[in-house]
Amino acid sequence: MIIQVPDYIRSLVPYVPGKPIEETQREFKIKKVIKMASNENSLGPSPLARRAITKVMKDLHRYPDAGGFILKKALSEHLGVMPSSLILGNGSNEIIDQLIRTFCIPGDAIVTHQASFIAYKICAQIHGVETLEARLDPDLNFDRAELVDMVKRNSRARLVFLANPNNPTGNYLPIAELKKLIAEISAIRGGAVLFVLDAAYWEYVTAEDLPDMTSLLKSFPNLVVLRTFSKVYGLAGLRVGYGIASPEIIANLEKVRQPFNLNSLAMVGATAALADHSFIKKTLRANQTGMKFWEKKLGQMSIPFWKSQGNFLLIDTERGLGKSGLEVYQACLRKGVIFRPVANYGLTQALRITVGTPEENLKAVKVLK
Ligand SMILES: *Cc1c(COP(=O)(O)O)cnc(C)c1O
């Protein structure tokens, strides 16, 4: 028997997640391992989410609400948008996949920039869709004119993906430039190209020139904003993300969605986390303190880094330590600290570090030294 696999699946390089703690403990025979590799919330999950989940365990024999009523209602009130403008995903990763499945056919293209979140490219390739990437400058800012030009020149470009702030670079596009970019994309082929704005790290932003981006939905009918419960709410393991867009875009995405894509614990947990204001405040405060600590220590160690608006930062291991990101990653692993190599993003000279608790940050700095 010869199994037929399309070329684009045969050549697919699957997503490589951050190395799990247990695996590192087993491999290196060390007990104390800290993980600063997946931009998770170092404070743990939202306490309100934990409590709410425990209460609904008794109903696990029932199928979840396929319409996601309670979470959509809570989000609708939280954001001031109609429930018909919301789509729920098993993590925002699932919505990235749904967007490509809904709006692209094989041979179409998505447009993004180099070293943008790698899930866009992987999801595109799974569906036989090409990814076009605008170039980065040495500060890791992308060439906006080139991106617009790519969309203009490629009549099969259907979607633009932009993470703002971006992972893994931590860079961001201020609101004025962002508006201009979306307006330029919206003017191409009568607004047929959708602009997907991934705001996974938006809550962490401290820069004053990047206010809430959901307000842009009013001006741009071709805009889709993605948000997640995996970062600031501390619920990466529950898998909850959502998209906000016009009811027309959402209705098409809903056709493609699996009916029970969110489990019942996830919906209840996310709904509770949304109201956990003190936990969010605590998380943001801890991140700001941790980020300042890292910036100071990296400065003292003369390790260059790119300024970040997220809960992580990218260091230049080549200029700072004379080693590739992978080499530094491996050396630190042996000492029980998991960072994230980013060679798969084309950034062989860099390493990504998630801001941890004060103790974790202290240990990680020591190990890096
Ligand atoms: C972490 C992250 C997400 C969130 O993914 P989930 O599937 O919701 O866990 C989305 N986009 C970017 C850029 C991220 O870094």
Tab-separated table of C-alpha atoms and ligand atoms in Angstrom:
chain	number	residue	atom	x	y	z
A	1	MET	CA	0.000	0.000	0.000
A	2	ILE	CA	1.283	3.456	-0.836
A	3	ILE	CA	-0.091	6.164	1.435
A	4	GLN	CA	-0.802	9.347	-0.474
A	5	VAL	CA	0.214	12.474	1.420
A	6	PRO	CA	0.057	15.924	-0.169
A	7	ASP	CA	3.495	17.526	-0.622
A	8	TYR	CA	2.599	20.373	1.714
A	9	ILE	CA	1.902	17.856	4.519
A	10	ARG	CA	4.989	15.780	3.761
A	11	SER	CA	7.212	18.853	4.073
A	12	LEU	CA	5.439	20.234	7.156
A	13	VAL	CA	7.596	20.967	10.218
A	14	PRO	CA	5.228	20.643	13.187
A	15	TYR	CA	4.988	23.226	15.965
A	16	VAL	CA	7.649	22.711	18.645
A	17	PRO	CA	6.269	23.596	22.079
A	18	GLY	CA	8.367	24.696	25.064
A	19	LYS	CA	10.088	21.741	26.751
A	20	PRO	CA	7.922	20.356	29.593
A	21	ILE	CA	9.253	20.388	33.181
A	22	GLU	CA	8.770	16.619	33.751
A	23	GLU	CA	10.658	15.732	30.578
A	24	THR	CA	13.603	17.906	31.647
A	25	GLN	CA	13.609	16.337	35.126
A	26	ARG	CA	13.728	12.840	33.589
A	27	GLU	CA	16.381	13.601	30.977
A	28	PHE	CA	18.826	15.458	33.188
A	29	LYS	CA	17.983	13.694	36.470
A	30	ILE	CA	17.421	16.976	38.307
A	31	LYS	CA	14.547	17.672	40.692
A	32	LYS	CA	14.299	21.446	40.611
A	33	VAL	CA	13.406	22.653	37.149
A	34	ILE	CA	11.872	25.984	36.248
A	35	LYS	CA	10.128	26.664	32.966
A	36	MET	CA	10.375	30.091	31.360
A	37	ALA	CA	9.656	28.860	27.875
A	38	SER	CA	5.983	29.237	26.994
A	39	ASN	CA	4.921	32.697	28.184
A	40	GLU	CA	2.670	31.113	30.780
A	41	ASN	CA	1.489	33.037	33.840
A	42	SER	CA	4.148	32.391	36.499
A	43	LEU	CA	1.613	33.086	39.284
A	44	GLY	CA	-0.509	30.088	38.305
A	45	PRO	CA	-4.155	30.016	37.210
A	46	SER	CA	-6.805	32.548	38.235
A	47	PRO	CA	-8.060	31.455	41.703
A	48	LEU	CA	-11.664	32.283	40.757
A	49	ALA	CA	-11.365	29.991	37.727
A	50	ARG	CA	-10.056	27.151	39.883
A	51	ARG	CA	-12.942	27.462	42.317
A	52	ALA	CA	-15.578	27.641	39.575
A	53	ILE	CA	-14.189	24.569	37.818
A	54	THR	CA	-14.320	22.443	40.983
A	55	LYS	CA	-18.006	23.250	41.375
A	56	VAL	CA	-19.056	21.995	37.940
A	57	MET	CA	-17.074	18.728	37.971
A	58	LYS	CA	-20.240	16.870	38.970
A	59	ASP	CA	-21.763	17.650	35.569
A	60	LEU	CA	-18.946	16.181	33.480
A	61	HIS	CA	-21.204	13.410	32.130
A	62	ARG	CA	-23.076	16.073	30.121
A	63	TYR	CA	-21.947	17.470	26.779
A	64	PRO	CA	-20.843	21.098	26.962
A	65	ASP	CA	-23.091	23.907	25.715
A	66	ALA	CA	-22.229	23.898	22.014
A	67	GLY	CA	-23.224	27.559	21.718
A	68	GLY	CA	-20.973	28.708	24.588
A	69	PHE	CA	-23.788	30.864	25.961
A	70	ILE	CA	-22.392	31.785	29.398
A	71	LEU	CA	-18.900	32.678	28.196
A	72	LYS	CA	-20.181	34.626	25.179
A	73	LYS	CA	-22.566	36.549	27.420
A	74	ALA	CA	-19.779	37.416	29.870
A	75	LEU	CA	-17.442	38.429	27.040
A	76	SER	CA	-20.162	40.442	25.361
A	77	GLU	CA	-20.679	42.489	28.552
A	78	HIS	CA	-16.935	42.740	29.205
A	79	LEU	CA	-16.148	44.021	25.710
A	80	GLY	CA	-19.346	45.844	24.812
A	81	VAL	CA	-19.919	43.816	21.649
A	82	MET	CA	-22.857	41.632	20.535
A	83	PRO	CA	-22.560	37.860	21.153
A	84	SER	CA	-23.007	37.491	17.374
A	85	SER	CA	-19.610	39.223	17.010
A	86	LEU	CA	-17.830	36.524	19.031
A	87	ILE	CA	-16.345	33.128	18.177
A	88	LEU	CA	-14.887	30.828	20.858
A	89	GLY	CA	-11.854	28.677	20.167
A	90	ASN	CA	-9.954	25.842	21.816
A	91	GLY	CA	-7.205	28.366	22.375
A	92	SER	CA	-6.835	31.211	19.890
A	93	ASN	CA	-4.702	28.761	17.915
A	94	GLU	CA	-7.884	26.994	16.882
A	95	ILE	CA	-9.345	30.241	15.564
A	96	ILE	CA	-6.198	30.845	13.493
A	97	ASP	CA	-6.809	27.425	11.937
A	98	GLN	CA	-10.538	28.134	11.467
A	99	LEU	CA	-9.809	31.441	9.734
A	100	ILE	CA	-7.634	29.719	7.160
A	101	ARG	CA	-10.087	26.831	6.688
A	102	THR	CA	-12.991	29.251	6.293
A	103	PHE	CA	-11.488	31.864	3.997
A	104	CYS	CA	-8.750	30.092	2.007
A	105	ILE	CA	-8.539	27.305	-0.514
A	106	PRO	CA	-5.297	25.504	-1.445
A	107	GLY	CA	-3.090	27.801	-3.506
A	108	ASP	CA	-4.254	30.937	-1.715
A	109	ALA	CA	-1.875	32.947	0.454
A	110	ILE	CA	-1.666	34.620	3.842
A	111	VAL	CA	0.608	37.575	4.454
A	112	THR	CA	2.553	38.296	7.638
A	113	HIS	CA	6.162	39.233	8.459
A	114	GLN	CA	9.307	37.283	9.319
A	115	ALA	CA	9.473	36.046	12.928
A	116	SER	CA	5.755	36.556	13.492
A	117	PHE	CA	3.912	33.920	15.566
A	118	ILE	CA	4.720	30.632	13.828
A	119	ALA	CA	1.209	29.157	14.160
A	120	TYR	CA	0.042	31.315	11.221
A	121	LYS	CA	2.505	29.700	8.836
A	122	ILE	CA	1.935	26.160	10.123
A	123	CYS	CA	-1.879	26.420	9.952
A	124	ALA	CA	-1.584	27.844	6.432
A	125	GLN	CA	0.664	25.040	5.227
A	126	ILE	CA	-1.693	22.389	6.668
A	127	HIS	CA	-4.319	23.675	4.237
A	128	GLY	CA	-2.003	24.055	1.255
A	129	VAL	CA	-1.929	27.831	1.695
A	130	GLU	CA	1.264	29.783	1.042
A	131	THR	CA	2.756	32.258	3.561
A	132	LEU	CA	4.324	35.507	2.341
A	133	GLU	CA	6.519	37.329	4.837
A	134	ALA	CA	7.630	40.955	4.902
A	135	ARG	CA	11.247	41.541	5.917
A	136	LEU	CA	12.529	42.626	9.342
A	137	ASP	CA	15.123	45.312	10.046
A	138	PRO	CA	17.868	44.762	12.697
A	139	ASP	CA	15.510	46.109	15.386
A	140	LEU	CA	13.105	43.339	14.299
A	141	ASN	CA	10.517	45.816	13.020
A	142	PHE	CA	8.823	44.706	9.811
A	143	ASP	CA	8.707	46.563	6.530
A	144	ARG	CA	5.107	47.800	6.380
A	145	ALA	CA	5.306	49.048	2.805
A	146	GLU	CA	6.571	45.654	1.692
A	147	LEU	CA	3.716	43.902	3.499
A	148	VAL	CA	1.110	46.112	1.833
A	149	ASP	CA	2.798	45.597	-1.506
A	150	MET	CA	2.718	41.810	-1.072
A	151	VAL	CA	-1.033	41.929	-0.523
A	152	LYS	CA	-1.499	44.231	-3.534
A	153	ARG	CA	0.607	42.119	-5.882
A	154	ASN	CA	-0.842	38.740	-4.863
A	155	SER	CA	-4.445	38.438	-5.888
A	156	ARG	CA	-4.676	35.167	-3.953
A	157	ALA	CA	-3.755	36.809	-0.640
A	158	ARG	CA	-6.819	36.366	1.584
A	159	LEU	CA	-5.669	37.118	5.129
A	160	VAL	CA	-3.081	39.327	6.823
A	161	PHE	CA	-1.846	38.121	10.238
A	162	LEU	CA	-0.275	40.512	12.712
A	163	ALA	CA	0.479	39.774	16.363
A	164	ASN	CA	0.570	43.069	18.253
A	165	PRO	CA	2.629	42.906	20.436
A	166	ASN	CA	4.432	40.195	18.499
A	167	ASN	CA	5.715	36.899	19.854
A	168	PRO	CA	8.668	36.094	19.914
A	169	THR	CA	10.118	39.579	19.302
A	170	GLY	CA	8.048	41.534	21.862
A	171	ASN	CA	7.811	44.399	19.352
A	172	TYR	CA	4.632	46.325	18.738
A	173	LEU	CA	3.099	48.690	16.251
A	174	PRO	CA	1.695	51.891	17.849
A	175	ILE	CA	-1.994	52.536	17.269
A	176	ALA	CA	-1.495	55.323	14.693
A	177	GLU	CA	0.706	53.146	12.455
A	178	LEU	CA	-1.568	50.153	13.028
A	179	LYS	CA	-4.634	52.123	11.903
A	180	LYS	CA	-2.817	53.286	8.823
A	181	LEU	CA	-1.759	49.749	7.965
A	182	ILE	CA	-5.263	48.299	8.394
A	183	ALA	CA	-6.697	51.148	6.317
A	184	GLU	CA	-4.211	50.444	3.517
A	185	ILE	CA	-5.042	46.713	3.533
A	186	SER	CA	-8.779	47.517	3.642
A	187	ALA	CA	-8.449	49.604	0.495
A	188	ILE	CA	-7.120	46.648	-1.514
A	189	ARG	CA	-9.615	44.756	-3.734
A	190	GLY	CA	-12.602	46.439	-2.110
A	191	GLY	CA	-11.828	45.196	1.418
A	192	ALA	CA	-11.741	41.513	0.415
A	193	VAL	CA	-8.582	40.839	2.446
A	194	LEU	CA	-9.234	40.166	6.130
A	195	PHE	CA	-6.877	41.677	8.695
A	196	VAL	CA	-6.301	39.370	11.675
A	197	LEU	CA	-4.963	41.225	14.687
A	198	ASP	CA	-3.696	38.814	17.334
A	199	ALA	CA	-3.820	40.624	20.678
A	200	ALA	CA	-2.644	37.719	22.870
A	201	TYR	CA	-0.362	40.007	24.912
A	202	TRP	CA	-2.421	43.163	24.788
A	203	GLU	CA	-3.146	43.192	28.544
A	204	TYR	CA	0.589	43.411	29.312
A	205	VAL	CA	1.206	46.495	27.190
A	206	THR	CA	2.567	49.452	29.133
A	207	ALA	CA	3.332	51.691	26.129
A	208	GLU	CA	0.873	54.557	26.022
A	209	ASP	CA	0.628	54.599	22.243
A	210	LEU	CA	-1.113	51.216	22.106
A	211	PRO	CA	-4.563	51.573	23.691
A	212	ASP	CA	-7.327	48.935	23.384
A	213	MET	CA	-7.377	47.663	19.824
A	214	THR	CA	-10.930	46.246	19.866
A	215	SER	CA	-12.219	49.790	19.261
A	216	LEU	CA	-10.779	49.501	15.723
A	217	LEU	CA	-13.517	46.987	14.885
A	218	LYS	CA	-15.950	49.900	14.519
A	219	SER	CA	-13.908	51.427	11.692
A	220	PHE	CA	-12.846	48.281	9.838
A	221	PRO	CA	-15.433	45.657	8.799
A	222	ASN	CA	-12.657	43.346	7.546
A	223	LEU	CA	-10.900	43.226	10.948
A	224	VAL	CA	-10.717	40.158	13.216
A	225	VAL	CA	-9.265	40.592	16.718
A	226	LEU	CA	-7.981	37.500	18.558
A	227	ARG	CA	-7.673	37.265	22.332
A	228	THR	CA	-6.714	34.460	24.699
A	229	PHE	CA	-7.100	33.190	28.269
A	230	SER	CA	-3.695	31.487	28.057
A	231	LYS	CA	-1.527	34.374	29.197
A	232	VAL	CA	-2.724	37.013	31.665
A	233	TYR	CA	-5.580	34.817	33.003
A	234	GLY	CA	-3.207	31.903	33.590
A	235	LEU	CA	-5.353	29.308	31.824
A	236	ALA	CA	-3.075	27.967	29.063
A	237	GLY	CA	-3.968	24.389	30.051
A	238	LEU	CA	-7.720	24.966	29.694
A	239	ARG	CA	-7.442	26.069	26.035
A	240	VAL	CA	-9.719	29.078	25.610
A	241	GLY	CA	-9.371	31.871	23.088
A	242	TYR	CA	-11.842	34.011	21.183
A	243	GLY	CA	-12.222	36.146	18.119
A	244	ILE	CA	-14.156	39.381	17.682
A	245	ALA	CA	-15.367	40.425	14.218
A	246	SER	CA	-18.429	41.425	12.228
A	247	PRO	CA	-21.437	39.061	12.531
A	248	GLU	CA	-20.925	38.159	8.862
A	249	ILE	CA	-17.337	36.981	9.412
A	250	ILE	CA	-18.338	35.186	12.623
A	251	ALA	CA	-21.280	33.401	10.951
A	252	ASN	CA	-18.905	31.901	8.385
A	253	LEU	CA	-16.404	30.837	11.050
A	254	GLU	CA	-19.248	29.242	13.027
A	255	LYS	CA	-20.024	26.935	10.097
A	256	VAL	CA	-16.518	25.487	10.286
A	257	ARG	CA	-16.329	25.198	14.076
A	258	GLN	CA	-16.655	21.774	15.719
A	259	PRO	CA	-19.779	21.868	17.933
A	260	PHE	CA	-18.033	20.976	21.219
A	261	ASN	CA	-14.671	22.647	20.608
A	262	LEU	CA	-14.630	24.099	24.134
A	263	ASN	CA	-15.120	21.707	27.035
A	264	SER	CA	-17.473	22.612	29.861
A	265	LEU	CA	-14.705	23.206	32.441
A	266	ALA	CA	-12.963	25.579	30.062
A	267	MET	CA	-16.085	27.668	29.528
A	268	VAL	CA	-16.864	27.913	33.251
A	269	GLY	CA	-13.218	28.598	34.155
A	270	ALA	CA	-12.782	31.324	31.560
A	271	THR	CA	-16.050	32.997	32.566
A	272	ALA	CA	-14.895	33.152	36.185
A	273	ALA	CA	-11.389	34.346	35.248
A	274	LEU	CA	-12.834	37.229	33.276
A	275	ALA	CA	-14.136	38.690	36.547
A	276	ASP	CA	-10.929	38.004	38.505
A	277	HIS	CA	-9.765	41.619	38.483
A	278	SER	CA	-7.462	41.340	41.494
A	279	PHE	CA	-5.605	38.399	39.934
A	280	ILE	CA	-5.123	40.284	36.672
A	281	LYS	CA	-3.854	43.326	38.544
A	282	LYS	CA	-1.451	41.150	40.527
A	283	THR	CA	-0.233	39.464	37.338
A	284	LEU	CA	0.442	42.764	35.581
A	285	ARG	CA	2.232	44.212	38.580
A	286	ALA	CA	4.411	41.094	38.904
A	287	ASN	CA	5.225	41.219	35.195
A	288	GLN	CA	6.287	44.846	35.311
A	289	THR	CA	8.522	44.241	38.322
A	290	GLY	CA	9.969	41.106	36.718
A	291	MET	CA	10.556	42.833	33.389
A	292	LYS	CA	12.419	45.703	35.096
A	293	PHE	CA	14.536	43.174	37.014
A	294	TRP	CA	15.494	41.395	33.772
A	295	GLU	CA	16.284	44.622	31.946
A	296	LYS	CA	18.545	45.715	34.800
A	297	LYS	CA	20.341	42.370	35.137
A	298	LEU	CA	20.815	41.969	31.375
A	299	GLY	CA	22.262	45.479	31.305
A	300	GLN	CA	24.696	44.548	34.071
A	301	MET	CA	25.686	41.362	32.222
A	302	SER	CA	26.047	43.310	28.947
A	303	ILE	CA	23.592	41.020	27.177
A	304	PRO	CA	21.673	43.009	24.547
A	305	PHE	CA	17.910	42.450	24.362
A	306	TRP	CA	14.965	43.753	22.404
A	307	LYS	CA	12.508	45.780	24.498
A	308	SER	CA	9.265	43.844	24.944
A	309	GLN	CA	5.639	44.725	25.617
A	310	GLY	CA	4.742	41.142	26.559
A	311	ASN	CA	5.482	38.816	29.496
A	312	PHE	CA	8.699	37.661	27.836
A	313	LEU	CA	11.797	39.106	26.274
A	314	LEU	CA	14.251	38.168	23.586
A	315	ILE	CA	17.977	38.309	24.339
A	316	ASP	CA	20.822	38.479	21.842
A	317	THR	CA	23.023	35.546	22.884
A	318	GLU	CA	25.379	36.001	19.957
A	319	ARG	CA	26.397	39.556	20.777
A	320	GLY	CA	26.031	39.107	24.545
A	321	LEU	CA	27.600	35.682	25.084
A	322	GLY	CA	29.217	34.796	21.755
A	323	LYS	CA	26.953	31.748	21.439
A	324	SER	CA	23.869	30.770	19.477
A	325	GLY	CA	20.486	30.771	21.214
A	326	LEU	CA	20.402	26.986	20.999
A	327	GLU	CA	23.791	26.618	22.729
A	328	VAL	CA	22.742	28.837	25.623
A	329	TYR	CA	19.390	27.043	25.825
A	330	GLN	CA	21.098	23.651	26.116
A	331	ALA	CA	23.620	24.827	28.698
A	332	CYS	CA	20.845	26.293	30.876
A	333	LEU	CA	18.687	23.142	30.524
A	334	ARG	CA	21.416	21.117	32.213
A	335	LYS	CA	21.147	23.505	35.148
A	336	GLY	CA	17.392	23.178	35.381
A	337	VAL	CA	16.188	26.306	33.583
A	338	ILE	CA	14.078	25.940	30.439
A	339	PHE	CA	14.227	28.901	28.051
A	340	ARG	CA	12.919	28.920	24.474
A	341	PRO	CA	15.201	28.685	21.450
A	342	VAL	CA	13.783	30.584	18.474
A	343	ALA	CA	15.867	29.301	15.550
A	344	ASN	CA	12.615	28.073	13.968
A	345	TYR	CA	11.705	31.765	13.659
A	346	GLY	CA	14.958	32.452	11.841
A	347	LEU	CA	16.393	34.022	15.001
A	348	THR	CA	19.401	31.745	15.609
A	349	GLN	CA	21.187	34.543	17.500
A	350	ALA	CA	18.459	34.871	20.131
A	351	LEU	CA	16.748	33.171	23.049
A	352	ARG	CA	13.298	33.930	24.461
A	353	ILE	CA	12.800	34.219	28.217
A	354	THR	CA	9.394	34.313	29.917
A	355	VAL	CA	9.289	36.614	32.943
A	356	GLY	CA	8.878	34.429	36.041
A	357	THR	CA	8.305	34.859	39.768
A	358	PRO	CA	11.019	36.805	41.662
A	359	GLU	CA	12.660	33.512	42.771
A	360	GLU	CA	12.567	32.074	39.251
A	361	ASN	CA	14.023	35.242	37.760
A	362	LEU	CA	16.820	35.233	40.324
A	363	LYS	CA	17.731	31.602	39.632
A	364	ALA	CA	17.525	32.108	35.878
A	365	VAL	CA	19.857	35.108	36.001
A	366	LYS	CA	22.352	33.092	38.071
A	367	VAL	CA	22.268	30.209	35.600
A	368	LEU	CA	22.647	32.563	32.653
A	369	LYS	CA	25.704	34.114	34.292
B	1	LIG	C1	0.411	32.504	23.224
B	1	LIG	C2	-0.067	33.090	21.962
B	1	LIG	C3	-1.369	32.860	21.537
B	1	LIG	C4	-2.319	32.087	22.381
B	1	LIG	O1	-2.514	30.826	21.942
B	1	LIG	P1	-3.640	29.946	22.634
B	1	LIG	O2	-3.957	28.956	21.576
B	1	LIG	O3	-4.802	30.844	22.941
B	1	LIG	O4	-3.032	29.346	23.852
B	1	LIG	C5	-1.805	33.453	20.371
B	1	LIG	N1	-0.993	34.267	19.678
B	1	LIG	C6	0.243	34.528	20.076
B	1	LIG	C7	1.069	35.498	19.296
B	1	LIG	C8	0.754	33.927	21.216
B	1	LIG	O5	2.008	34.155	21.587
